[in-house]
C-alpha positions as a Python dict, from the first residue, in 0.01 Angstrom:
ca = {
    (1, 'X'): (0, 0, 0),
    (2, 'X'): (43, 371, 187),
    (3, 'X'): (-278, 532, 301),
    (4, 'X'): (-391, 833, 87),
    (5, 'X'): (-433, 1104, 307),
    (6, 'X'): (-763, 1294, 292),
    (7, 'X'): (-841, 1576, 30),
    (8, 'X'): (-944, 1923, 104),
    (9, 'X'): (-1299, 2023, -14),
    (10, 'X'): (-1299, 2275, -255),
    (11, 'X'): (-1591, 2542, -341),
    (12, 'X'): (-1649, 2381, -664),
    (13, 'X'): (-1595, 2011, -576),
    (14, 'X'): (-1270, 2013, -799),
    (15, 'X'): (-926, 1965, -691),
    (16, 'X'): (-812, 2318, -812),
    (17, 'X'): (-1097, 2512, -660),
    (18, 'X'): (-1043, 2764, -343),
    (19, 'X'): (-1099, 2645, 10),
    (20, 'X'): (-1424, 2805, 189),
    (21, 'X'): (-1309, 3086, 425),
    (22, 'X'): (-1400, 2989, 829),
    (23, 'X'): (-1667, 3231, 949),
    (24, 'X'): (-1539, 3508, 1185),
    (25, 'X'): (-1549, 3463, 1533),
    (26, 'X'): (-1842, 3638, 1727),
    (27, 'X'): (-1726, 3959, 1946),
    (28, 'X'): (-1699, 3883, 2321),
    (29, 'X'): (-1984, 4077, 2516),
    (30, 'X'): (-1902, 4312, 2780),
    (31, 'X'): (-1986, 4224, 3137),
    (32, 'X'): (-2199, 4567, 3122),
    (33, 'X'): (-2385, 4399, 2811),
    (34, 'X'): (-2438, 4113, 2983),
    (35, 'X'): (-2534, 4235, 3297),
    (36, 'X'): (-2801, 4466, 3110),
    (37, 'X'): (-2941, 4159, 2968),
    (38, 'X'): (-2963, 3963, 3263),
    (39, 'X'): (-3168, 4263, 3414),
    (40, 'X'): (-3378, 4302, 3129),
    (41, 'X'): (-3450, 3922, 3168),
    (42, 'X'): (-3517, 3952, 3553),
    (43, 'X'): (-3733, 4233, 3468),
    (44, 'X'): (-3987, 4020, 3285),
    (45, 'X'): (-4095, 3832, 3605),
    (46, 'X'): (-4259, 3996, 3908),
    (47, 'X'): (-3995, 3880, 4170),
    (48, 'X'): (-3706, 4015, 3941),
    (49, 'X'): (-3881, 4330, 3939),
    (50, 'X'): (-3925, 4343, 4308),
    (51, 'X'): (-3538, 4283, 4337),
    (52, 'X'): (-3468, 4577, 4094),
    (53, 'X'): (-3731, 4795, 4280),
    (54, 'X'): (-3567, 4719, 4644),
    (55, 'X'): (-3207, 4794, 4515),
    (56, 'X'): (-3335, 5119, 4380),
    (57, 'X'): (-3501, 5231, 4666),
    (58, 'X'): (-3195, 5131, 4912),
    (59, 'X'): (-2954, 5285, 4682),
    (60, 'X'): (-3166, 5628, 4667),
    (61, 'X'): (-3220, 5666, 5070),
    (62, 'X'): (-2851, 5607, 5122),
    (63, 'X'): (-2770, 5856, 4883),
    (64, 'X'): (-3028, 6086, 5054),
    (65, 'X'): (-2826, 6020, 5364),
    (66, 'X'): (-2488, 6057, 5217),
    (67, 'X'): (-2550, 6383, 5058),
    (68, 'X'): (-2731, 6525, 5334),
    (69, 'X'): (-2440, 6411, 5555),
    (70, 'X'): (-2181, 6592, 5315),
    (71, 'X'): (-2355, 6904, 5259),
    (72, 'X'): (-2449, 6951, 5642),
    (73, 'X'): (-2101, 6881, 5755),
    (74, 'X'): (-1982, 7139, 5510),
    (75, 'X'): (-2255, 7388, 5638),
    (76, 'X'): (-2175, 7300, 6024),
    (77, 'X'): (-1816, 7356, 5967),
    (78, 'X'): (-1864, 7689, 5791),
    (79, 'X'): (-2069, 7786, 6084),
    (80, 'X'): (-1830, 7703, 6346),
    (81, 'X'): (-1554, 7896, 6186),
    (82, 'X'): (-1792, 8211, 6195),
    (83, 'X'): (-1832, 8166, 6575),
    (84, 'X'): (-1513, 8054, 6660),
    (85, 'X'): (-1267, 8152, 6396),
    (86, 'X'): (-1327, 8429, 6155),
    (87, 'X'): (-1548, 8663, 6353),
    (88, 'X'): (-1299, 8657, 6629),
    (89, 'X'): (-1000, 8678, 6430),
    (90, 'X'): (-1185, 8985, 6258),
    (91, 'X'): (-1236, 9164, 6594),
    (92, 'X'): (-852, 9046, 6676),
    (93, 'X'): (-759, 9266, 6378),
    (94, 'X'): (-979, 9543, 6465),
    (95, 'X'): (-829, 9538, 6826),
    (96, 'X'): (-451, 9533, 6666),
    (97, 'X'): (-592, 9852, 6483),
    (98, 'X'): (-692, 10004, 6772),
    (99, 'X'): (-405, 9923, 6987),
    (100, 'X'): (-156, 10062, 6761),
    (101, 'X'): (-365, 10394, 6692),
    (102, 'X'): (-407, 10417, 7079),
    (103, 'X'): (-73, 10378, 7145),
    (104, 'X'): (19, 10648, 6884),
    (105, 'X'): (-223, 10893, 7057),
    (106, 'X'): (-83, 10815, 7419),
    (107, 'X'): (267, 10864, 7284),
    (108, 'X'): (178, 11180, 7164),
    (109, 'X'): (5, 11297, 7499),
    (110, 'X'): (293, 11194, 7683),
    (111, 'X'): (535, 11382, 7451),
    (112, 'X'): (296, 11692, 7508),
    (113, 'X'): (314, 11600, 7877),
    (114, 'X'): (731, 11633, 7864),
    (115, 'X'): (888, 11581, 8193),
    (116, 'X'): (511, 11548, 8377),
    (117, 'X'): (470, 11229, 8214),
    (118, 'X'): (252, 11015, 8438),
    (119, 'X'): (312, 10636, 8532),
    (120, 'X'): (-38, 10567, 8421),
    (121, 'X'): (12, 10709, 8083),
    (122, 'X'): (315, 10555, 8012),
    (123, 'X'): (184, 10227, 8152),
    (124, 'X'): (-116, 10253, 7868),
    (125, 'X'): (138, 10298, 7610),
    (126, 'X'): (326, 10017, 7708),
    (127, 'X'): (-28, 9798, 7721),
    (128, 'X'): (-133, 9933, 7379),
    (129, 'X'): (223, 9807, 7237),
    (130, 'X'): (170, 9456, 7428),
    (131, 'X'): (-175, 9399, 7289),
    (132, 'X'): (-91, 9478, 6948),
    (133, 'X'): (202, 9223, 6969),
    (134, 'X'): (-7, 8956, 7120),
    (135, 'X'): (-287, 9020, 6846),
    (136, 'X'): (-30, 8988, 6576),
    (137, 'X'): (85, 8668, 6755),
    (138, 'X'): (-278, 8522, 6717),
    (139, 'X'): (-316, 8652, 6372),
    (140, 'X'): (-3, 8493, 6245),
    (141, 'X'): (-102, 8149, 6393),
    (142, 'X'): (-444, 8168, 6213),
    (143, 'X'): (-337, 8278, 5869),
    (144, 'X'): (-244, 8051, 5621),
    (145, 'X'): (121, 8033, 5526),
    (146, 'X'): (190, 8232, 5209),
    (147, 'X'): (-161, 8402, 5243),
    (148, 'X'): (-187, 8797, 5173),
    (149, 'X'): (-294, 8810, 5544),
    (150, 'X'): (38, 8613, 5682),
    (151, 'X'): (239, 8882, 5476),
    (152, 'X'): (65, 9171, 5609),
    (153, 'X'): (78, 9010, 5970),
    (154, 'X'): (482, 8978, 5882),
    (155, 'X'): (546, 9343, 5783),
    (156, 'X'): (361, 9488, 6088),
    (157, 'X'): (580, 9251, 6320),
    (158, 'X'): (883, 9414, 6131),
    (159, 'X'): (731, 9766, 6179),
    (160, 'X'): (644, 9763, 6534),
    (161, 'X'): (1016, 9743, 6719),
    (162, 'X'): (1113, 10009, 6453),
    (163, 'X'): (802, 10213, 6562),
    (164, 'X'): (853, 10183, 6957),
    (165, 'X'): (1226, 10285, 6898),
    (166, 'X'): (1115, 10614, 6740),
    (167, 'X'): (899, 10684, 7009),
    (168, 'X'): (1173, 10622, 7289),
    (169, 'X'): (1413, 10871, 7058),
    (170, 'X'): (1120, 11124, 7070),
    (171, 'X'): (1089, 11064, 7451),
    (172, 'X'): (1433, 11071, 7548),
    (173, 'X'): (1529, 11400, 7347),
    (174, 'X'): (1209, 11559, 7477),
    (175, 'X'): (1296, 11491, 7847),
    (176, 'X'): (1615, 11641, 7795),
    (177, 'X'): (1478, 11946, 7605),
    (178, 'X'): (1592, 11872, 7258),
    (179, 'X'): (1379, 12024, 6990),
    (180, 'X'): (1481, 11729, 6788),
    (181, 'X'): (1239, 11515, 6984),
    (182, 'X'): (916, 11648, 6819),
    (183, 'X'): (1099, 11558, 6472),
    (184, 'X'): (1163, 11200, 6597),
    (185, 'X'): (775, 11171, 6701),
    (186, 'X'): (652, 11308, 6386),
    (187, 'X'): (855, 11043, 6224),
    (188, 'X'): (719, 10778, 6441),
    (189, 'X'): (343, 10893, 6356),
    (190, 'X'): (428, 10908, 5971),
    (191, 'X'): (545, 10554, 6049),
    (192, 'X'): (253, 10462, 6220),
    (193, 'X'): (-18, 10666, 5998),
    (194, 'X'): (140, 10582, 5640),
    (195, 'X'): (253, 10219, 5700),
    (196, 'X'): (136, 10054, 6009),
    (197, 'X'): (-239, 10161, 6052),
    (198, 'X'): (-295, 10092, 5688),
    (199, 'X'): (-144, 9743, 5700),
    (200, 'X'): (-368, 9696, 5991),
    (201, 'X'): (-659, 9801, 5835),
    (202, 'X'): (-568, 9589, 5525),
    (203, 'X'): (-561, 9299, 5764),
    (204, 'X'): (-890, 9400, 5911),
    (205, 'X'): (-1066, 9402, 5564),
    (206, 'X'): (-901, 9066, 5498),
    (207, 'X'): (-1066, 8904, 5807),
    (208, 'X'): (-1380, 9054, 5726),
    (209, 'X'): (-1369, 8885, 5385),
    (210, 'X'): (-1287, 8581, 5555),
    (211, 'X'): (-1575, 8617, 5775),
    (212, 'X'): (-1839, 8671, 5469),
    (213, 'X'): (-1690, 8405, 5286),
    (214, 'X'): (-1771, 8150, 5578),
    (215, 'X'): (-2141, 8300, 5601),
    (216, 'X'): (-2175, 8240, 5220),
    (217, 'X'): (-2055, 7861, 5280),
    (218, 'X'): (-2307, 7803, 5612),
    (219, 'X'): (-2634, 7978, 5459),
    (220, 'X'): (-2711, 7818, 5156),
    (221, 'X'): (-2979, 7605, 5143),
    (222, 'X'): (-2871, 7223, 5063),
    (223, 'X'): (-3065, 7193, 4752),
    (224, 'X'): (-2895, 6856, 4633),
    (225, 'X'): (-3003, 6682, 4954),
    (226, 'X'): (-3361, 6845, 4961),
    (227, 'X'): (-3408, 6750, 4589),
    (228, 'X'): (-3281, 6370, 4668),
    (229, 'X'): (-3515, 6354, 4989),
    (230, 'X'): (-3804, 6470, 4736),
    (231, 'X'): (-3702, 6211, 4500),
    (232, 'X'): (-3650, 5923, 4776),
    (233, 'X'): (-4006, 5989, 4945),
    (234, 'X'): (-4172, 6008, 4567),
    (235, 'X'): (-3998, 5668, 4496),
    (236, 'X'): (-4112, 5486, 4855),
    (237, 'X'): (-4467, 5638, 4775),
    (238, 'X'): (-4498, 5480, 4447),
    (239, 'X'): (-4343, 5163, 4581),
    (240, 'X'): (-4616, 5164, 4838),
    (241, 'X'): (-4894, 5238, 4603),
    (242, 'X'): (-4783, 4943, 4381),
    (243, 'X'): (-4754, 4690, 4637),
    (244, 'X'): (-5140, 4802, 4755),
    (245, 'X'): (-5247, 4760, 4381),
    (246, 'X'): (-5104, 4425, 4341),
    (247, 'X'): (-5169, 4275, 4700),
    (248, 'X'): (-5468, 4477, 4820),
    (249, 'X'): (-5284, 4523, 5157),
    (250, 'X'): (-5261, 4884, 5308),
    (251, 'X'): (-4910, 4862, 5445),
    (252, 'X'): (-4585, 4707, 5390),
    (253, 'X'): (-4407, 4743, 5709),
    (254, 'X'): (-4046, 4744, 5569),
    (255, 'X'): (-4150, 5029, 5346),
    (256, 'X'): (-4330, 5216, 5587),
    (257, 'X'): (-4030, 5224, 5811),
    (258, 'X'): (-3811, 5351, 5541),
    (259, 'X'): (-4077, 5637, 5446),
    (260, 'X'): (-4064, 5721, 5801),
    (261, 'X'): (-3691, 5743, 5841),
    (262, 'X'): (-3689, 5930, 5502),
    (263, 'X'): (-3940, 6194, 5654),
    (264, 'X'): (-3755, 6238, 5978),
    (265, 'X'): (-3424, 6303, 5794),
    (266, 'X'): (-3602, 6558, 5552),
    (267, 'X'): (-3770, 6724, 5824),
    (268, 'X'): (-3456, 6776, 6034),
    (269, 'X'): (-3278, 6897, 5741),
    (270, 'X'): (-3514, 7162, 5619),
    (271, 'X'): (-3611, 7276, 5972),
    (272, 'X'): (-3265, 7261, 6132),
    (273, 'X'): (-3123, 7417, 5853),
    (274, 'X'): (-3370, 7681, 5830),
    (275, 'X'): (-3297, 7764, 6212),
    (276, 'X'): (-2968, 7760, 6172),
    (277, 'X'): (-3006, 7988, 5856),
    (278, 'X'): (-3214, 8227, 6070),
    (279, 'X'): (-2969, 8244, 6365),
    (280, 'X'): (-2669, 8296, 6141),
    (281, 'X'): (-2849, 8572, 5960),
    (282, 'X'): (-2929, 8713, 6279),
    (283, 'X'): (-2608, 8712, 6410),
    (284, 'X'): (-2474, 8886, 6085),
    (285, 'X'): (-2750, 9168, 6064),
    (286, 'X'): (-2763, 9210, 6460),
    (287, 'X'): (-2400, 9154, 6537),
    (288, 'X'): (-2158, 9171, 6258),
    (289, 'X'): (-2290, 9475, 6110),
    (290, 'X'): (-2336, 9683, 6426),
    (291, 'X'): (-1961, 9570, 6502),
    (292, 'X'): (-1825, 9650, 6177),
    (293, 'X'): (-1941, 10013, 6224),
    (294, 'X'): (-1853, 10034, 6586),
    (295, 'X'): (-1492, 9944, 6514),
    (296, 'X'): (-1514, 10189, 6259),
    (297, 'X'): (-1654, 10471, 6487),
    (298, 'X'): (-1376, 10360, 6737),
    (299, 'X'): (-1098, 10394, 6527),
    (300, 'X'): (-1227, 10733, 6378),
    (301, 'X'): (-1221, 10854, 6747),
    (302, 'X'): (-834, 10725, 6775),
    (303, 'X'): (-710, 10916, 6469),
    (304, 'X'): (-917, 11203, 6576),
    (305, 'X'): (-768, 11243, 6895),
    (306, 'X'): (-407, 11150, 6734),
    (307, 'X'): (-445, 11433, 6511),
    (308, 'X'): (-562, 11667, 6779),
    (309, 'X'): (-250, 11590, 7014),
    (310, 'X'): (-25, 11605, 6711),
    (311, 'X'): (-163, 11988, 6642),
    (312, 'X'): (1, 12090, 6947),
    (313, 'X'): (302, 11890, 6861),
    (314, 'X'): (388, 12037, 6512),
    (315, 'X'): (285, 12401, 6621),
    (316, 'X'): (184, 12464, 6282),
    (317, 'X'): (517, 12302, 6098),
    (318, 'X'): (280, 12065, 5918),
    (319, 'X'): (40, 12228, 5671),
    (320, 'X'): (-152, 12096, 5331),
    (321, 'X'): (-340, 12310, 5098),
    (322, 'X'): (-715, 12239, 5041),
    (323, 'X'): (-1048, 12422, 4879),
    (324, 'X'): (-1263, 12609, 5086),
    (325, 'X'): (-1654, 12637, 5036),
    (326, 'X'): (-1582, 12886, 4751),
    (327, 'X'): (-1346, 12665, 4585),
    (328, 'X'): (-1041, 12901, 4655),
    (329, 'X'): (-731, 12718, 4771),
    (330, 'X'): (-612, 12789, 5136),
    (331, 'X'): (-340, 12673, 5344),
    (332, 'X'): (-448, 12488, 5663),
    (333, 'X'): (-278, 12308, 5969),
    (334, 'X'): (-254, 11935, 5836),
    (335, 'X'): (-339, 11783, 6178),
    (336, 'X'): (-630, 12005, 6245),
    (337, 'X'): (-793, 11950, 5903),
    (338, 'X'): (-738, 11572, 5951),
    (339, 'X'): (-912, 11591, 6294),
    (340, 'X'): (-1226, 11745, 6134),
    (341, 'X'): (-1244, 11492, 5885),
    (342, 'X'): (-1213, 11202, 6161),
    (343, 'X'): (-1473, 11383, 6342),
    (344, 'X'): (-1722, 11394, 6080),
    (345, 'X'): (-1666, 11023, 6031),
    (346, 'X'): (-1700, 10944, 6389),
    (347, 'X'): (-2040, 11113, 6401),
    (348, 'X'): (-2150, 10936, 6080),
    (349, 'X'): (-2062, 10601, 6261),
    (350, 'X'): (-2237, 10688, 6555),
    (351, 'X'): (-2546, 10763, 6387),
    (352, 'X'): (-2542, 10434, 6185),
    (353, 'X'): (-2447, 10257, 6509),
    (354, 'X'): (-2781, 10406, 6698),
    (355, 'X'): (-2995, 10290, 6396),
    (356, 'X'): (-2848, 9946, 6371),
    (357, 'X'): (-2893, 9889, 6784),
    (358, 'X'): (-3176, 9654, 6832),
    (359, 'X'): (-3223, 9726, 7233),
    (360, 'X'): (-3141, 9963, 7482),
    (361, 'X'): (-2838, 9806, 7609),
    (362, 'X'): (-2686, 9858, 7275),
    (363, 'X'): (-2824, 10199, 7189),
    (364, 'X'): (-2760, 10397, 7542),
    (365, 'X'): (-2364, 10385, 7509),
    (366, 'X'): (-2403, 10465, 7130),
    (367, 'X'): (-2600, 10773, 7231),
    (368, 'X'): (-2367, 10850, 7531),
    (369, 'X'): (-2064, 10853, 7292),
    (370, 'X'): (-2251, 11101, 7065),
    (371, 'X'): (-2312, 11324, 7363),
    (372, 'X'): (-1930, 11323, 7452),
    (373, 'X'): (-1847, 11370, 7094),
    (374, 'X'): (-2033, 11721, 7094),
    (375, 'X'): (-1880, 11831, 7416),
    (376, 'X'): (-1545, 11705, 7265),
    (377, 'X'): (-1589, 11927, 6942),
    (378, 'X'): (-1675, 12227, 7191),
    (379, 'X'): (-1338, 12199, 7402),
    (380, 'X'): (-1132, 12130, 7057),
    (381, 'X'): (-1267, 12436, 6910),
    (382, 'X'): (-1179, 12632, 7257),
    (383, 'X'): (-817, 12485, 7262),
    (384, 'X'): (-749, 12583, 6900),
    (385, 'X'): (-876, 12922, 6969),
    (386, 'X'): (-621, 12980, 7253),
    (387, 'X'): (-346, 12803, 7048),
    (388, 'X'): (-420, 13078, 6756),
    (389, 'X'): (-422, 13367, 7033),
    (390, 'X'): (-71, 13242, 7100),
    (391, 'X'): (-183, 13082, 7459),
    (392, 'X'): (15, 12780, 7387),
    (393, 'X'): (-1, 12642, 7763),
    (394, 'X'): (-393, 12722, 7762),
    (395, 'X'): (-439, 12510, 7460),
    (396, 'X'): (-235, 12228, 7612),
    (397, 'X'): (-424, 12216, 7926),
    (398, 'X'): (-735, 12231, 7725),
    (399, 'X'): (-610, 11928, 7543),
    (400, 'X'): (-448, 11723, 7796),
    (401, 'X'): (-559, 11878, 8123),
    (402, 'X'): (-656, 11665, 8447),
    (403, 'X'): (-973, 11834, 8432),
    (404, 'X'): (-1225, 11991, 8156),
    (405, 'X'): (-983, 11858, 7861),
    (406, 'X'): (-1057, 11681, 7538),
    (407, 'X'): (-886, 11395, 7678),
    (408, 'X'): (-1184, 11316, 7903),
    (409, 'X'): (-1409, 11351, 7620),
    (410, 'X'): (-1185, 11121, 7413),
    (411, 'X'): (-1170, 10853, 7693),
    (412, 'X'): (-1559, 10869, 7738),
    (413, 'X'): (-1593, 10815, 7370),
    (414, 'X'): (-1381, 10538, 7390),
    (415, 'X'): (-1521, 10334, 7706),
    (416, 'X'): (-1891, 10375, 7551),
    (417, 'X'): (-1764, 10247, 7228),
    (418, 'X'): (-1634, 9927, 7420),
    (419, 'X'): (-1936, 9901, 7613),
    (420, 'X'): (-2115, 9889, 7296),
    (421, 'X'): (-1880, 9661, 7116),
    (422, 'X'): (-1891, 9419, 7423),
    (423, 'X'): (-2259, 9396, 7382),
    (424, 'X'): (-2291, 9343, 7019),
    (425, 'X'): (-2043, 9031, 7040),
    (426, 'X'): (-2250, 8905, 7310),
    (427, 'X'): (-2551, 8914, 7072),
    (428, 'X'): (-2331, 8768, 6792),
    (429, 'X'): (-2211, 8492, 6995),
    (430, 'X'): (-2581, 8387, 7100),
    (431, 'X'): (-2734, 8405, 6770),
    (432, 'X'): (-2428, 8226, 6586),
    (433, 'X'): (-2421, 7981, 6866),
    (434, 'X'): (-2795, 7921, 6804),
    (435, 'X'): (-2756, 7896, 6428),
    (436, 'X'): (-2461, 7632, 6499),
    (437, 'X'): (-2642, 7439, 6764),
    (438, 'X'): (-2935, 7392, 6527),
    (439, 'X'): (-2701, 7173, 6277),
    (440, 'X'): (-2558, 6943, 6582),
    (441, 'X'): (-2590, 6581, 6522),
    (442, 'X'): (-2745, 6632, 6175),
    (443, 'X'): (-2496, 6495, 5947),
    (444, 'X'): (-2445, 6195, 6155),
    (445, 'X'): (-2832, 6135, 6247),
    (446, 'X'): (-2901, 6155, 5892),
    (447, 'X'): (-2663, 5884, 5808),
    (448, 'X'): (-2754, 5665, 6033),
    (449, 'X'): (-3149, 5701, 5948),
    (450, 'X'): (-3084, 5674, 5594),
    (451, 'X'): (-2898, 5326, 5665),
    (452, 'X'): (-3191, 5221, 5862),
    (453, 'X'): (-3432, 5331, 5578),
    (454, 'X'): (-3235, 5151, 5326),
    (455, 'X'): (-3258, 4845, 5574),
    (456, 'X'): (-3658, 4873, 5578),
    (457, 'X'): (-3668, 4916, 5217),
    (458, 'X'): (-3503, 4577, 5161),
    (459, 'X'): (-3671, 4421, 5457),
    (460, 'X'): (-4001, 4536, 5288),
    (461, 'X'): (-3919, 4434, 4969),
    (462, 'X'): (-3763, 4094, 5070),
    (463, 'X'): (-4096, 4024, 5267),
    (464, 'X'): (-4296, 4022, 4943),
    (465, 'X'): (-4029, 3816, 4754),
    (466, 'X'): (-4099, 3551, 5040),
    (467, 'X'): (-4429, 3496, 4893),
    (468, 'X'): (-4311, 3364, 4570),
    (469, 'X'): (-4143, 3096, 4731),
}
């Protein structure tokens, strides 16, 4: 007889009932949830709590060291850029402007001299052109590709040989006695004044913006690192207090070592950055600010000298309409009017530079330049009077003559401003170098000490755990 297969069990016990459904499977727990349960279970025992405390302390001290290293690396890099990149490039941009303006001024003086152009004056013009070209090469090498500064440098590189060509045409025609030489020189001057010098000034402003941005990156306090340091020290203090309450022992050598290393990092961070910040701020207040004013004053003197020379080159051919003190429109010589404007700018700049100078070495050349400027204005007025009376040769001698001319005053102003700039650059380098030096070794030192502190915390907690075995 064949075997009867087992019958299914029904909910109502009869063959026609429906089968009982199987219970749904329990959802699989995530690794995170299981970890939380294990952590909660461990926290119910003292050894488990000690392990959690040790891991937390070690992570906190390491995080403190890592954030300190990160923030101080960024600030040290910015301070290094201030000292070795952005400020030198700012000064280089100002020197490009000065070289171009001086070349233009010298070219106009050489034109006035005609066939009596001296070898020294010609050499000065060529050196100005060479310095401007070398400065543009340096600026191009340090400009970011595709940036506005790179575009400005490229434009100046295009215009420089064109300008030089215009000057050579003016010089050639002037030596042959052709009046068209004056037109070529005015065209060269328009190229310089309308295109090249504005571009050079724009480059100077961009480099100054870059310098200010580097200062802004180097000087802020590293609040994230300081906050983590305070939290790490508070946590270490709490752990030692807890240990004392449970064991009545005053010290745990591992935790004491961790606290000591964290304290050293904290003090190094706060004191080191404060000293660096003070040095960098001092380099800006007593270096960069003075340099900016002195560069602007030097540029104004160069513009004034160029316009003074062009007043004689143009011989009244260039005029402009302005309003006098009573508001009446009058026609004036364009170059002489611009000369007066530039001299006012120079006077204001020298007065401001004298106020910013913080020692005799910085103040004396500025005071001397102010005296030179006063004599320059007196001699210029005498030259203009001779020119208006029709005594062109006498006026020319008062401007470019060998002795007693305004050219002597201009050279003295320029030399004294160069001395003042050299002094302020030395002041800047000293203060910025001190600021940069205060951060030397801090990123690496903080990282190493943090690792040692974390190891001390782990060893200190491990010593307590050994008492439970």
